Amino acid sequence: AKEMGRNRYEIFSLEMYQQAIARLNLENELRLAIQQQHFVVHYQPIVSLKTRSLLGFEALARWQHPTQGLIMPGEFIDLAEDTGLIKPLGGQILRQVCETLSQWSASYSLGNGFQVSVNVSGQQFRDPAFIHTVDRILVDTGVAGRWLKFEITERILLEQSESIASTLAAIRSRGIELSIDDFGTGYSSLRYLSQFSVQTLKIDRSFVNQMQPTRQGIVQAIVDLAHNLEMTCIAEGVETELQLNQLLSLGCEAAQGYFFARPLPVEAATQMLEGDRRL
Ligand code: C2E
Ligand code: CA
Ligand code: CA
Ligand code: CA
């Protein structure tokens, strides 16, 4: 029995060793990919449920790997957050989005209220230098703050630190709006929602998936909460026309999901701006 225990221990430690090596390799590759700017942004349309017109896009990062092809954020965002690499990576993503916005605005009339939403992780948001990064990018690209929206998680608002409060105020003064991403999946506290200026709640895909024909409980509650606090709602992960119609009847303003469009490479997103912008 002792023998077996020892063997088991050795197998376990070999596995852990291999995992640690794999992680280290991925970290090194990620570092190099950031240096070489191997990331691209895909744009998922956000659509008005009432008019079916394009309101803007959510920017989603993809790693263009030289041999493995396109790598999805699920495989690298957590590691980027754990290692602090999300700061330079997030900066690159924001710069790319603003460069694209700058080109779009030179070629098309984007219209009132058109916005690109960018995911901002807690690590970035907690960094007192974050707002300077944002300012530099806005100045370099000539992009107006009101064309941007930052998607943050509930947790950031709950932290109640000085630097987060001042970053929130600075963002607001640049005209950049805020969405709470994956609303309802984290540590919700209703107090902060009115304490800070948040314009939008994003309903997580898991709640949209769970909607029943006769019971839309959680989604209804989130939509009502948003409206009571004078916010709007965006539903994520809408895949069927039934979901679309249910959300519409609940009064949800906007949605994104495979039913309308997948996240698109920049060329396809640009083509959408050239068209009638109906989905
Ligand atoms: P998220 O912010 O909740 O983004 C929505 C995710 O749902 C995206 O996955 C999108 O492709 C996917 N999605 C959209 N519509 C549907 C649908 O109808 N059905 C299904 N099954 N999925 C749908 P993606 O692009 O793989 O991104 C995953 C997560 O990675 C994001 O979740 C976000 O948390 C994170 N992420 C992506 N880009 C960035 C970034 O630039 N910075 C940071 N900090 N995080 C990012
Ligand atoms: Ca998001
Ligand atoms: Ca989300
Ligand atoms: Ca989500």
PDB file of C-alpha atoms in Angstrom, residues 112-239:
ATOM      1  CA  ASN A 112     -25.714  59.327 -32.764  1.00  0.00           C
ATOM      2  CA  GLY A 113     -25.119  56.821 -30.019  1.00  0.00           C
ATOM      3  CA  PHE A 114     -22.926  54.472 -32.035  1.00  0.00           C
ATOM      4  CA  GLN A 115     -20.479  52.836 -29.620  1.00  0.00           C
ATOM      5  CA  VAL A 116     -17.854  50.157 -29.466  1.00  0.00           C
ATOM      6  CA  SER A 117     -17.751  48.282 -26.149  1.00  0.00           C
ATOM      7  CA  VAL A 118     -14.361  47.202 -24.874  1.00  0.00           C
ATOM      8  CA  ASN A 119     -13.804  44.693 -22.064  1.00  0.00           C
ATOM      9  CA  VAL A 120     -11.679  46.135 -19.287  1.00  0.00           C
ATOM     10  CA  SER A 121     -10.400  43.723 -16.659  1.00  0.00           C
ATOM     11  CA  GLY A 122     -10.067  44.491 -12.945  1.00  0.00           C
ATOM     12  CA  GLN A 123      -6.264  44.537 -13.221  1.00  0.00           C
ATOM     13  CA  GLN A 124      -6.401  47.313 -15.801  1.00  0.00           C
ATOM     14  CA  PHE A 125      -9.039  49.240 -13.932  1.00  0.00           C
ATOM     15  CA  ARG A 126      -7.161  49.134 -10.641  1.00  0.00           C
ATOM     16  CA  ASP A 127      -4.012  50.483 -12.280  1.00  0.00           C
ATOM     17  CA  PRO A 128      -3.761  54.235 -11.508  1.00  0.00           C
ATOM     18  CA  ALA A 129      -1.979  54.639 -14.876  1.00  0.00           C
ATOM     19  CA  PHE A 130      -4.981  53.234 -16.766  1.00  0.00           C
ATOM     20  CA  ILE A 131      -6.644  56.590 -17.356  1.00  0.00           C
ATOM     21  CA  HIS A 132      -3.381  57.999 -18.765  1.00  0.00           C
ATOM     22  CA  THR A 133      -3.209  55.092 -21.198  1.00  0.00           C
ATOM     23  CA  VAL A 134      -6.791  55.834 -22.225  1.00  0.00           C
ATOM     24  CA  ASP A 135      -6.050  59.555 -22.675  1.00  0.00           C
ATOM     25  CA  ARG A 136      -2.965  58.890 -24.760  1.00  0.00           C
ATOM     26  CA  ILE A 137      -4.902  56.563 -27.054  1.00  0.00           C
ATOM     27  CA  LEU A 138      -7.795  59.026 -27.417  1.00  0.00           C
ATOM     28  CA  VAL A 139      -5.396  61.854 -28.285  1.00  0.00           C
ATOM     29  CA  ASP A 140      -3.321  59.750 -30.708  1.00  0.00           C
ATOM     30  CA  THR A 141      -6.352  58.482 -32.594  1.00  0.00           C
ATOM     31  CA  GLY A 142      -8.629  61.507 -32.310  1.00  0.00           C
ATOM     32  CA  VAL A 143     -11.460  59.332 -31.017  1.00  0.00           C
ATOM     33  CA  ALA A 144     -14.202  60.911 -28.898  1.00  0.00           C
ATOM     34  CA  GLY A 145     -14.898  59.269 -25.551  1.00  0.00           C
ATOM     35  CA  ARG A 146     -18.596  59.003 -26.304  1.00  0.00           C
ATOM     36  CA  TRP A 147     -17.855  56.401 -29.019  1.00  0.00           C
ATOM     37  CA  LEU A 148     -16.539  54.057 -26.363  1.00  0.00           C
ATOM     38  CA  LYS A 149     -18.102  52.004 -23.672  1.00  0.00           C
ATOM     39  CA  PHE A 150     -16.138  50.011 -21.106  1.00  0.00           C
ATOM     40  CA  GLU A 151     -17.475  46.662 -19.939  1.00  0.00           C
ATOM     41  CA  ILE A 152     -16.469  45.945 -16.366  1.00  0.00           C
ATOM     42  CA  THR A 153     -17.615  43.391 -13.815  1.00  0.00           C
ATOM     43  CA  GLU A 154     -19.664  44.035 -10.700  1.00  0.00           C
ATOM     44  CA  ARG A 155     -16.699  43.144  -8.547  1.00  0.00           C
ATOM     45  CA  ILE A 156     -14.727  46.239  -9.527  1.00  0.00           C
ATOM     46  CA  LEU A 157     -17.440  48.577  -8.245  1.00  0.00           C
ATOM     47  CA  LEU A 158     -17.650  46.666  -4.975  1.00  0.00           C
ATOM     48  CA  GLU A 159     -14.007  47.215  -4.155  1.00  0.00           C
ATOM     49  CA  GLN A 160     -14.666  50.760  -2.982  1.00  0.00           C
ATOM     50  CA  SER A 161     -11.091  51.980  -3.314  1.00  0.00           C
ATOM     51  CA  GLU A 162      -9.972  55.579  -3.848  1.00  0.00           C
ATOM     52  CA  SER A 163      -8.190  54.831  -7.100  1.00  0.00           C
ATOM     53  CA  ILE A 164     -11.160  52.977  -8.565  1.00  0.00           C
ATOM     54  CA  ALA A 165     -13.499  55.823  -7.616  1.00  0.00           C
ATOM     55  CA  SER A 166     -11.205  58.358  -9.265  1.00  0.00           C
ATOM     56  CA  THR A 167     -10.803  56.214 -12.391  1.00  0.00           C
ATOM     57  CA  LEU A 168     -14.603  55.943 -12.608  1.00  0.00           C
ATOM     58  CA  ALA A 169     -14.933  59.710 -12.318  1.00  0.00           C
ATOM     59  CA  ALA A 170     -12.217  60.282 -14.927  1.00  0.00           C
ATOM     60  CA  ILE A 171     -13.853  57.881 -17.357  1.00  0.00           C
ATOM     61  CA  ARG A 172     -17.153  59.617 -16.916  1.00  0.00           C
ATOM     62  CA  SER A 173     -15.611  63.020 -17.545  1.00  0.00           C
ATOM     63  CA  ARG A 174     -14.186  61.716 -20.857  1.00  0.00           C
ATOM     64  CA  GLY A 175     -17.725  60.830 -21.926  1.00  0.00           C
ATOM     65  CA  ILE A 176     -17.012  57.101 -21.900  1.00  0.00           C
ATOM     66  CA  GLU A 177     -19.993  55.010 -20.771  1.00  0.00           C
ATOM     67  CA  LEU A 178     -19.949  51.925 -18.566  1.00  0.00           C
ATOM     68  CA  SER A 179     -21.648  48.562 -18.788  1.00  0.00           C
ATOM     69  CA  ILE A 180     -21.775  45.937 -16.094  1.00  0.00           C
ATOM     70  CA  ASP A 181     -20.783  42.720 -17.844  1.00  0.00           C
ATOM     71  CA  ASP A 182     -22.336  39.348 -16.994  1.00  0.00           C
ATOM     72  CA  PHE A 183     -24.704  41.082 -14.590  1.00  0.00           C
ATOM     73  CA  GLY A 184     -26.136  38.795 -11.932  1.00  0.00           C
ATOM     74  CA  THR A 185     -23.378  36.184 -12.051  1.00  0.00           C
ATOM     75  CA  GLY A 186     -21.110  37.815  -9.480  1.00  0.00           C
ATOM     76  CA  TYR A 187     -21.401  39.408  -6.088  1.00  0.00           C
ATOM     77  CA  SER A 188     -24.312  41.716  -6.694  1.00  0.00           C
ATOM     78  CA  SER A 189     -24.942  44.651  -4.479  1.00  0.00           C
ATOM     79  CA  LEU A 190     -27.549  47.107  -5.559  1.00  0.00           C
ATOM     80  CA  ARG A 191     -26.104  50.079  -3.720  1.00  0.00           C
ATOM     81  CA  TYR A 192     -23.135  50.642  -6.029  1.00  0.00           C
ATOM     82  CA  LEU A 193     -25.352  50.645  -9.097  1.00  0.00           C
ATOM     83  CA  SER A 194     -26.859  53.972  -8.126  1.00  0.00           C
ATOM     84  CA  GLN A 195     -23.682  55.212  -6.456  1.00  0.00           C
ATOM     85  CA  PHE A 196     -21.707  55.163  -9.709  1.00  0.00           C
ATOM     86  CA  SER A 197     -22.795  56.256 -13.095  1.00  0.00           C
ATOM     87  CA  VAL A 198     -23.455  53.044 -15.003  1.00  0.00           C
ATOM     88  CA  GLN A 199     -25.525  53.229 -18.181  1.00  0.00           C
ATOM     89  CA  THR A 200     -26.051  49.596 -19.101  1.00  0.00           C
ATOM     90  CA  LEU A 201     -26.543  46.163 -17.577  1.00  0.00           C
ATOM     91  CA  LYS A 202     -25.526  43.234 -19.732  1.00  0.00           C
ATOM     92  CA  ILE A 203     -27.599  40.119 -19.072  1.00  0.00           C
ATOM     93  CA  ASP A 204     -25.376  37.071 -19.065  1.00  0.00           C
ATOM     94  CA  ARG A 205     -25.908  34.401 -21.685  1.00  0.00           C
ATOM     95  CA  SER A 206     -26.639  31.798 -18.984  1.00  0.00           C
ATOM     96  CA  PHE A 207     -29.839  33.679 -18.008  1.00  0.00           C
ATOM     97  CA  VAL A 208     -30.916  34.170 -21.609  1.00  0.00           C
ATOM     98  CA  ASN A 209     -30.434  30.422 -22.196  1.00  0.00           C
ATOM     99  CA  GLN A 210     -32.604  29.555 -19.196  1.00  0.00           C
ATOM    100  CA  MET A 211     -35.633  31.551 -20.291  1.00  0.00           C
ATOM    101  CA  GLN A 212     -38.770  29.399 -20.475  1.00  0.00           C
ATOM    102  CA  PRO A 213     -41.813  30.187 -22.632  1.00  0.00           C
ATOM    103  CA  THR A 214     -43.884  30.972 -19.529  1.00  0.00           C
ATOM    104  CA  ARG A 215     -41.215  31.950 -17.024  1.00  0.00           C
ATOM    105  CA  GLN A 216     -38.614  34.575 -17.690  1.00  0.00           C
ATOM    106  CA  GLY A 217     -37.991  35.273 -13.984  1.00  0.00           C
ATOM    107  CA  ILE A 218     -34.389  36.384 -13.700  1.00  0.00           C
ATOM    108  CA  VAL A 219     -34.232  38.167 -17.033  1.00  0.00           C
ATOM    109  CA  GLN A 220     -37.444  40.032 -16.224  1.00  0.00           C
ATOM    110  CA  ALA A 221     -36.016  41.029 -12.842  1.00  0.00           C
ATOM    111  CA  ILE A 222     -32.788  42.363 -14.362  1.00  0.00           C
ATOM    112  CA  VAL A 223     -34.620  44.331 -17.073  1.00  0.00           C
ATOM    113  CA  ASP A 224     -36.953  45.871 -14.471  1.00  0.00           C
ATOM    114  CA  LEU A 225     -34.050  46.703 -12.165  1.00  0.00           C
ATOM    115  CA  ALA A 226     -32.166  48.400 -15.010  1.00  0.00           C
ATOM    116  CA  HIS A 227     -35.202  50.480 -15.949  1.00  0.00           C
ATOM    117  CA  ASN A 228     -35.921  51.483 -12.349  1.00  0.00           C
ATOM    118  CA  LEU A 229     -32.360  52.784 -12.136  1.00  0.00           C
ATOM    119  CA  GLU A 230     -32.656  54.500 -15.533  1.00  0.00           C
ATOM    120  CA  MET A 231     -30.263  52.135 -17.237  1.00  0.00           C
ATOM    121  CA  THR A 232     -30.640  50.142 -20.425  1.00  0.00           C
ATOM    122  CA  CYS A 233     -30.220  46.408 -20.938  1.00  0.00           C
ATOM    123  CA  ILE A 234     -28.256  44.379 -23.436  1.00  0.00           C
ATOM    124  CA  ALA A 235     -28.933  40.642 -23.564  1.00  0.00           C
ATOM    125  CA  GLU A 236     -25.995  38.423 -24.454  1.00  0.00           C
ATOM    126  CA  GLY A 237     -25.994  35.137 -26.300  1.00  0.00           C
ATOM    127  CA  VAL A 238     -29.296  35.452 -28.166  1.00  0.00           C
ATOM    128  CA  GLU A 239     -29.411  32.433 -30.435  1.00  0.00           C
TER     129      GLU A 239
END
